Short mmCIF file of C-alpha atoms in Angstrom, two decimals:
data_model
loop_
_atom_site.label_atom_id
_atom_site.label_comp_id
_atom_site.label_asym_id
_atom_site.label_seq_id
_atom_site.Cartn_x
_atom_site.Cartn_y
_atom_site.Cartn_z
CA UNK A 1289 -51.83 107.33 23.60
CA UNK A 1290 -51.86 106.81 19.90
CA UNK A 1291 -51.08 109.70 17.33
CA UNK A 1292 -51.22 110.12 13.76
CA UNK A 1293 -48.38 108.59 12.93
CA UNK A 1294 -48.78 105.81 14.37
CA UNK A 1295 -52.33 105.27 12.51
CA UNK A 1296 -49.90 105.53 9.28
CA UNK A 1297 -46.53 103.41 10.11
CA UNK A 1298 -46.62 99.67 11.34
CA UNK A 1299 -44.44 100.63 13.86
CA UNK A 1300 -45.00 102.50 17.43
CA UNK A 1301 -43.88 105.65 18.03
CA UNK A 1302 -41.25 105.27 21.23
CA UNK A 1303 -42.06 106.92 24.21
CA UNK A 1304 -38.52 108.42 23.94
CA UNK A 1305 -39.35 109.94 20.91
CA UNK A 1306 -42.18 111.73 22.33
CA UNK A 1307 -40.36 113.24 25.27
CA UNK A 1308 -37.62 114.93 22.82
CA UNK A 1309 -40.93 116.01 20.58
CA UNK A 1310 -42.38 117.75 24.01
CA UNK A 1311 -39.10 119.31 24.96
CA UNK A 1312 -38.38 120.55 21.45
CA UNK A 1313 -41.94 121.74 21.22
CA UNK A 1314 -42.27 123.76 24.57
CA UNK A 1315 -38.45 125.20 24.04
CA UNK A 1316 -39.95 126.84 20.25
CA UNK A 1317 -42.88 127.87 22.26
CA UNK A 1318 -41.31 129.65 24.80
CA UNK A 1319 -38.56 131.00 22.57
CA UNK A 1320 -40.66 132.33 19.44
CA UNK A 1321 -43.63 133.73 21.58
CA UNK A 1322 -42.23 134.99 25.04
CA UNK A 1323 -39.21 135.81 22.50
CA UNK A 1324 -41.91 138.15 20.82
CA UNK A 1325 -42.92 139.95 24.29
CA UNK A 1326 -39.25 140.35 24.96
CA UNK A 1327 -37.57 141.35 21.66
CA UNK A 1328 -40.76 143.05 19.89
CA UNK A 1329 -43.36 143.56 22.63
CA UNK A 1330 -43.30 148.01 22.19
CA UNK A 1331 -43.56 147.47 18.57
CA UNK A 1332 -46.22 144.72 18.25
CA UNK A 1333 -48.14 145.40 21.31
CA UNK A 1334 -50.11 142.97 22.89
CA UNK A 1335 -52.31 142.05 20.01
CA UNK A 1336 -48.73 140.84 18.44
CA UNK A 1337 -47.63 138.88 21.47
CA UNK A 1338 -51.14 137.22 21.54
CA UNK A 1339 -50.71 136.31 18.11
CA UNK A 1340 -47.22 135.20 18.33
CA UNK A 1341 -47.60 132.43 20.78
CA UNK A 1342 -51.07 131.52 19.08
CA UNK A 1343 -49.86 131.02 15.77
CA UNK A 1344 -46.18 129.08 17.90
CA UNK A 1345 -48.85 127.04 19.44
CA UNK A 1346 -51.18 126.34 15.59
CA UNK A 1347 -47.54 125.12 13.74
CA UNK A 1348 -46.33 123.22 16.17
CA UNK A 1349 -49.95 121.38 16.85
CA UNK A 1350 -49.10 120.00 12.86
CA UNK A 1351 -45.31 119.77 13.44
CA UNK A 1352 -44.83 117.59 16.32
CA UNK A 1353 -48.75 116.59 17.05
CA UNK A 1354 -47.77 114.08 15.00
CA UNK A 1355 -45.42 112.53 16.83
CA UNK A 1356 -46.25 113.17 21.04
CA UNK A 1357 -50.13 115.35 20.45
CA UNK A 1358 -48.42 118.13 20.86
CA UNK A 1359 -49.10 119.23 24.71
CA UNK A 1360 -46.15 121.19 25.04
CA UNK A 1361 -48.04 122.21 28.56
CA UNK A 1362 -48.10 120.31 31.89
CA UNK A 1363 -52.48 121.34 32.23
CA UNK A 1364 -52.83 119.70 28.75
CA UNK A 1365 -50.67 116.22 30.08
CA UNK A 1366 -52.49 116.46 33.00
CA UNK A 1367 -55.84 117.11 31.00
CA UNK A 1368 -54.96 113.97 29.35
CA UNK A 1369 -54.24 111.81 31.91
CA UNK A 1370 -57.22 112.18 34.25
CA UNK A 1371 -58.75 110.62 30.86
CA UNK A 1372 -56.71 107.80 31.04
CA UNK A 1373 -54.37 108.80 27.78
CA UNK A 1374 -51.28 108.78 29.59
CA UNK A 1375 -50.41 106.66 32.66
CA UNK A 1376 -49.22 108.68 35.67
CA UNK A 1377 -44.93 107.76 34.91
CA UNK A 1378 -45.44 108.84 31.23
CA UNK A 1379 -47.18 112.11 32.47
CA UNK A 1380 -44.59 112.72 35.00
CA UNK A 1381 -41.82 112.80 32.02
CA UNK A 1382 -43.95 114.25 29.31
CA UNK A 1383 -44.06 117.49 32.35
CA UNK A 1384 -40.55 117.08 32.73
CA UNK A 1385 -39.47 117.43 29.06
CA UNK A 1386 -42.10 119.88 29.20
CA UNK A 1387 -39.79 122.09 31.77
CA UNK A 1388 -36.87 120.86 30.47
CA UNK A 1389 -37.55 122.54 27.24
CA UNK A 1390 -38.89 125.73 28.74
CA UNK A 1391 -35.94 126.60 31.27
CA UNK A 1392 -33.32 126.20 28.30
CA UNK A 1393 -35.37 128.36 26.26
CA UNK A 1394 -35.35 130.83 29.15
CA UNK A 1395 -32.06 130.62 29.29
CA UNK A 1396 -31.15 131.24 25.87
CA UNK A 1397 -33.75 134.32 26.09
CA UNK A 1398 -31.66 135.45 28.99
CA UNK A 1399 -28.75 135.23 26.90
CA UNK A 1400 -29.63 137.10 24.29
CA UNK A 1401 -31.57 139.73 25.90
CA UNK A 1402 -28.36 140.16 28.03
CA UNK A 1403 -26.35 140.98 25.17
CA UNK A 1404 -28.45 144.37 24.42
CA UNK A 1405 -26.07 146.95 26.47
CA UNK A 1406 -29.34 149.00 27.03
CA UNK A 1407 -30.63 145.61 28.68
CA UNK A 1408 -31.55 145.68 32.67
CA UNK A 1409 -33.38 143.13 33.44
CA UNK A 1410 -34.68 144.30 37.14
CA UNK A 1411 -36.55 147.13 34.59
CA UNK A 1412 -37.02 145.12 31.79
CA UNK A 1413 -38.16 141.61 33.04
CA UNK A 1414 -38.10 138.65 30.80
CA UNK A 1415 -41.39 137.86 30.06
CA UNK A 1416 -42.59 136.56 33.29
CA UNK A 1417 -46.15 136.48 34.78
CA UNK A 1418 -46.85 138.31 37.86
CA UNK A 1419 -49.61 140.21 40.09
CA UNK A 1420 -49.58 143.11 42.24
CA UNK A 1421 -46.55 144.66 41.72
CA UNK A 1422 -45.52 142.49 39.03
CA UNK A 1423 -48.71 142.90 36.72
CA UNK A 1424 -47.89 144.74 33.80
CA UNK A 1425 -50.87 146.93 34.50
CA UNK A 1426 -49.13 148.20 37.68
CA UNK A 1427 -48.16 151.83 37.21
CA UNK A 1428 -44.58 152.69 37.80
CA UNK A 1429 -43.53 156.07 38.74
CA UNK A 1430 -40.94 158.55 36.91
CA UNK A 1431 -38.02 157.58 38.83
CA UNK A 1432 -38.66 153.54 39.18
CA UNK A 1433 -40.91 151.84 41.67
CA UNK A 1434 -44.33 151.07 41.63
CA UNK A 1435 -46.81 153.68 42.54
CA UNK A 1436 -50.19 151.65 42.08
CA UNK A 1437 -50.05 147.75 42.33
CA UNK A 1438 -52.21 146.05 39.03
CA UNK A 1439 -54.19 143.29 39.27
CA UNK A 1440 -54.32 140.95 42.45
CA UNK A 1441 -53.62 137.90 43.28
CA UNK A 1442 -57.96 136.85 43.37
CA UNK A 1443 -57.66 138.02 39.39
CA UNK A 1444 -54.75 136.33 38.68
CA UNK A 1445 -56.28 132.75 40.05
CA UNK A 1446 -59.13 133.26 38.77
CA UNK A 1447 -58.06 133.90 35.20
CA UNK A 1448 -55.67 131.23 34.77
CA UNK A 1449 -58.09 128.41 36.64
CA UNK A 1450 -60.98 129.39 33.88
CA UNK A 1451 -58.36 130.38 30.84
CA UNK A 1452 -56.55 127.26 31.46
CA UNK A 1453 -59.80 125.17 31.48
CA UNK A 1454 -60.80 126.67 28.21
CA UNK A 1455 -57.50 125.68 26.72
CA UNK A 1456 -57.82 122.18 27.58
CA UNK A 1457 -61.31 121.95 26.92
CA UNK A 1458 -60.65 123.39 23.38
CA UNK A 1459 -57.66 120.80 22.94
CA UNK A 1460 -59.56 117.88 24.00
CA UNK A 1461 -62.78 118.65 21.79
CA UNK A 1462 -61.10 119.62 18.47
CA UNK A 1463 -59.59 116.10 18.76
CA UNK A 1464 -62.35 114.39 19.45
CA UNK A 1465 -63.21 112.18 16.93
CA UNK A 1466 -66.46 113.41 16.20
CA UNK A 1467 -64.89 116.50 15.73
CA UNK A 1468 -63.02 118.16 12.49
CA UNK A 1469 -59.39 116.84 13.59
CA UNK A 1470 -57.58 118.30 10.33
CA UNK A 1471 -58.32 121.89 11.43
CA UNK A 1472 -57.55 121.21 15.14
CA UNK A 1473 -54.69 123.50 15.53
CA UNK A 1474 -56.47 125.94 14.36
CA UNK A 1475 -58.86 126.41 16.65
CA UNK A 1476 -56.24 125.68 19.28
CA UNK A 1477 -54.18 128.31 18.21
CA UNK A 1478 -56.79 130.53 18.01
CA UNK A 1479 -58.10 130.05 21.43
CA UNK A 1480 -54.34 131.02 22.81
CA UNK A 1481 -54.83 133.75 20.75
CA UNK A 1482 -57.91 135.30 22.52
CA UNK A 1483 -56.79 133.77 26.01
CA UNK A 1484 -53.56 136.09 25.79
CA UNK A 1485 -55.88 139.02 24.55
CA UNK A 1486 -57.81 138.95 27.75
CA UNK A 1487 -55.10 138.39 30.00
CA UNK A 1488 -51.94 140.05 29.20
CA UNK A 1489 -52.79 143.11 30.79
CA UNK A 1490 -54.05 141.15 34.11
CA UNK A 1491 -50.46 138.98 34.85
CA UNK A 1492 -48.93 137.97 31.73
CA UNK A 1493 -51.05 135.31 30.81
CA UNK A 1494 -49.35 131.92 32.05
CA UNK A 1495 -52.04 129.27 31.16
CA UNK A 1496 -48.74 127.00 30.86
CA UNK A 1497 -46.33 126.33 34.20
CA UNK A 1498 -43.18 124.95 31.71
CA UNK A 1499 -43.90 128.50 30.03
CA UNK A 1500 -44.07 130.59 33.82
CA UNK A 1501 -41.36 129.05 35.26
CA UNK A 1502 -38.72 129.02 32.15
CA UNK A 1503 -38.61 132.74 33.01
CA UNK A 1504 -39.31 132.91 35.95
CA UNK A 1505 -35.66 132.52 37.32
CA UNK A 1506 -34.49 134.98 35.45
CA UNK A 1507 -36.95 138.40 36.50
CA UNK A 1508 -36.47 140.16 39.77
CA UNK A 1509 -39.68 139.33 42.01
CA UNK A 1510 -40.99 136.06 39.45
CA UNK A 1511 -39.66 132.96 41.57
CA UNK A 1512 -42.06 134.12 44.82
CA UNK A 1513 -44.82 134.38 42.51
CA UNK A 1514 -44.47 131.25 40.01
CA UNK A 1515 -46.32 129.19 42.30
CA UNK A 1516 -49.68 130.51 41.32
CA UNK A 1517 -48.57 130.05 37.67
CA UNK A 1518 -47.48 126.86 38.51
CA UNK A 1519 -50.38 125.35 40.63
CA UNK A 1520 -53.81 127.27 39.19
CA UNK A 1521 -53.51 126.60 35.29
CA UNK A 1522 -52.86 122.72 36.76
CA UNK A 1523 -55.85 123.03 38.42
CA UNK A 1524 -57.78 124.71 35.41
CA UNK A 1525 -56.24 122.08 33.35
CA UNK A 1526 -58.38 119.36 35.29
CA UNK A 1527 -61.27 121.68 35.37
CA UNK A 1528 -61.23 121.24 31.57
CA UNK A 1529 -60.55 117.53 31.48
CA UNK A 1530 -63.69 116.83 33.84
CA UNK A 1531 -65.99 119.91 31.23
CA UNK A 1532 -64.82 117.61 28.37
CA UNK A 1533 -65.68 114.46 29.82
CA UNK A 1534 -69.22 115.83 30.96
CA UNK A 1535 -69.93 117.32 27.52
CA UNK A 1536 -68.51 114.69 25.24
CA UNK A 1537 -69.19 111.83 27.83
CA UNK A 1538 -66.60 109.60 26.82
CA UNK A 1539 -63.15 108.77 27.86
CA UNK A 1540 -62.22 106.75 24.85
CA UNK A 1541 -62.86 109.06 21.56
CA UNK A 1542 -59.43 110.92 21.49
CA UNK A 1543 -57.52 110.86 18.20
CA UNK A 1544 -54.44 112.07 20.48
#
C-alpha cells in the first residue's frame, strides 16, 4: 500500500514503521477523545466529545497518514484489504498495533481517572460503549441502579453496521484519486464528527473495536458487551469497502 511519503523519498516506507505509526495513532485517538468523554464529558457535552475525537481523527489523518494511511481502526484495515491494499498478514498486524495502542491508552486513562479520589468507576465508567443497561440513555434511579434500560441491542447493531460503513466509505472516497486528497482528513474528521452526534446517546458510539475494547476492561458490565463493538463495525467496515467499490468501480485508484 503506498503512501505519501513514499511518492516523495526513493526509499520504502518499512512495514515496521507503519505498525508503530498505527499503534501511536490509535493510542492519541483513544487518549485525546475518549480522554474528552472521561475528563470533560459534563462540561463539553456530547457535541464536545463528538468534536474531540473528530478533530483526534482530522490531525492525525495529516500526522501519520503519511507514513501507514492513517487507519488507526481495524473496519478501515479491513476496508482496505478486501480491496487488495493490504495482504491478509499485514492486516492482521496493522489490527494488532491497532489494539495494542488502544488497551495502553485505556490503561493510562484508567490510571489517571483513578487518581481523582471522587473517582468510582462502577458509577463513572470509562468511556465504554454499551446497550441496555449500559446505554448512556438508560435512566438510573436516585439511589443507583437502572430503572429504564436505553437503547437495545437491534439499535446498537444497527447503528454501528451503517455508521461504520459510512466511515469507511468516506475514508476510501476522499482518497480516491479522483477525489480532492489534500482536504481528505477533513471530511474524515468531519464524518466522525456527525457519526458520534447521532450515536452517543444510543451506546457510545464505537465505530472502532481497538477504540471499544481499550476500555472495555476497565468498566463494570463492558467486557460481556464488547463483542458487538467488536464484530458489527467489522462488518460495517466491509459493508463500506464493497459501497466504495460499487460506486467508484475500481480496486486500484487509492492514493493510500
Amino acid at each position: 500500500m503506498s503512501t505519501a511519503q513514499e511518492y516523495v523519498e526513493p526509499e520504502v516506507i518499512s512495514d515496521t514503521k507503519k505498525y508503530i505509526a498505527e499503534a501511536i495513532g490509535t493510542f492519541v485517538l483513544v487518549f485525546a477523545a475518549v480522554g474528552t468523554a472521561v475528563f470533560a464529558g459534563d462540561k463539553v457535552g456530547n457535541l464536545g466529545v463528538a468534536l474531540a475525537f473528530g478533530l483526534t481523527l482530522l490531525f492525525l489523518v495529516y500526522a501519520i497518514g503519511p507514513i501507514s494511511g492513517c487507519h488507526v481502526n481495524p473496519a478501515v484495515t479491513i476496508g482496505q484489504a478486501l480491496l487488495g491494499k493490504l495482504t491478509a498478514l499485514q492486516a492482521v498486524l496493522f489490527i494488532v498495533a491497532q489494539f495494542v495502542g488502544g488497551l495502553v491508552a485505556g490503561a493510562v486513562l484508567f490510571a489517571i481517572a483513578n487518581s481523582l479520589p471522587a473517582y468510582d468507576r462502577s458509577v463513572d465508567g470509562l468511556g465504554a460503549n454499551g446497550w441496555g443497561p449500559h446505554s448512556p440513555s438508560a435512566i438510573e434511579g436516585p439511589l443507583g441502579g437502572v430503572l429504564e434500560n436505553g437503547y437495545g441491542i437491534t439499535a446498537a447493531i444497527v447503528v454501528e453496521i451503517l455508521l461504520t460503513a459510512l466511515l469507511v466509505f468516506v475514508v476510501l472516497a476522499s482518497t480516491d484519486q479522483i477525489s480532492d486528497v489534500p482536504l481528505a482528513g477533513v471530511s474524515i474528521g468531519f464524518t466522525l464528527v456527525v457519526i458520534h452526534l447521532v450515536s452517543i446517546p444510543i451506546d457510545n458510539t464505537s465505530v472502532n473495536p481497538a477504540r471499544s475494547l481499550a476500555v472495555a476492561p476497565w468498566q463494570p458490565g463492558a467486557m460481556g458487551q464488547v463483542w458487538l463493538f467488536i464484530v458489527f463495525p467489522i462488518i460495517g467496515g466491509a459493508l463500506g469497502a464493497l459501497t466504495y467499490r460499487g460506486v467508484f468501480g475500481r480496486y486500484d485508484r487509492l492514493d493510500s
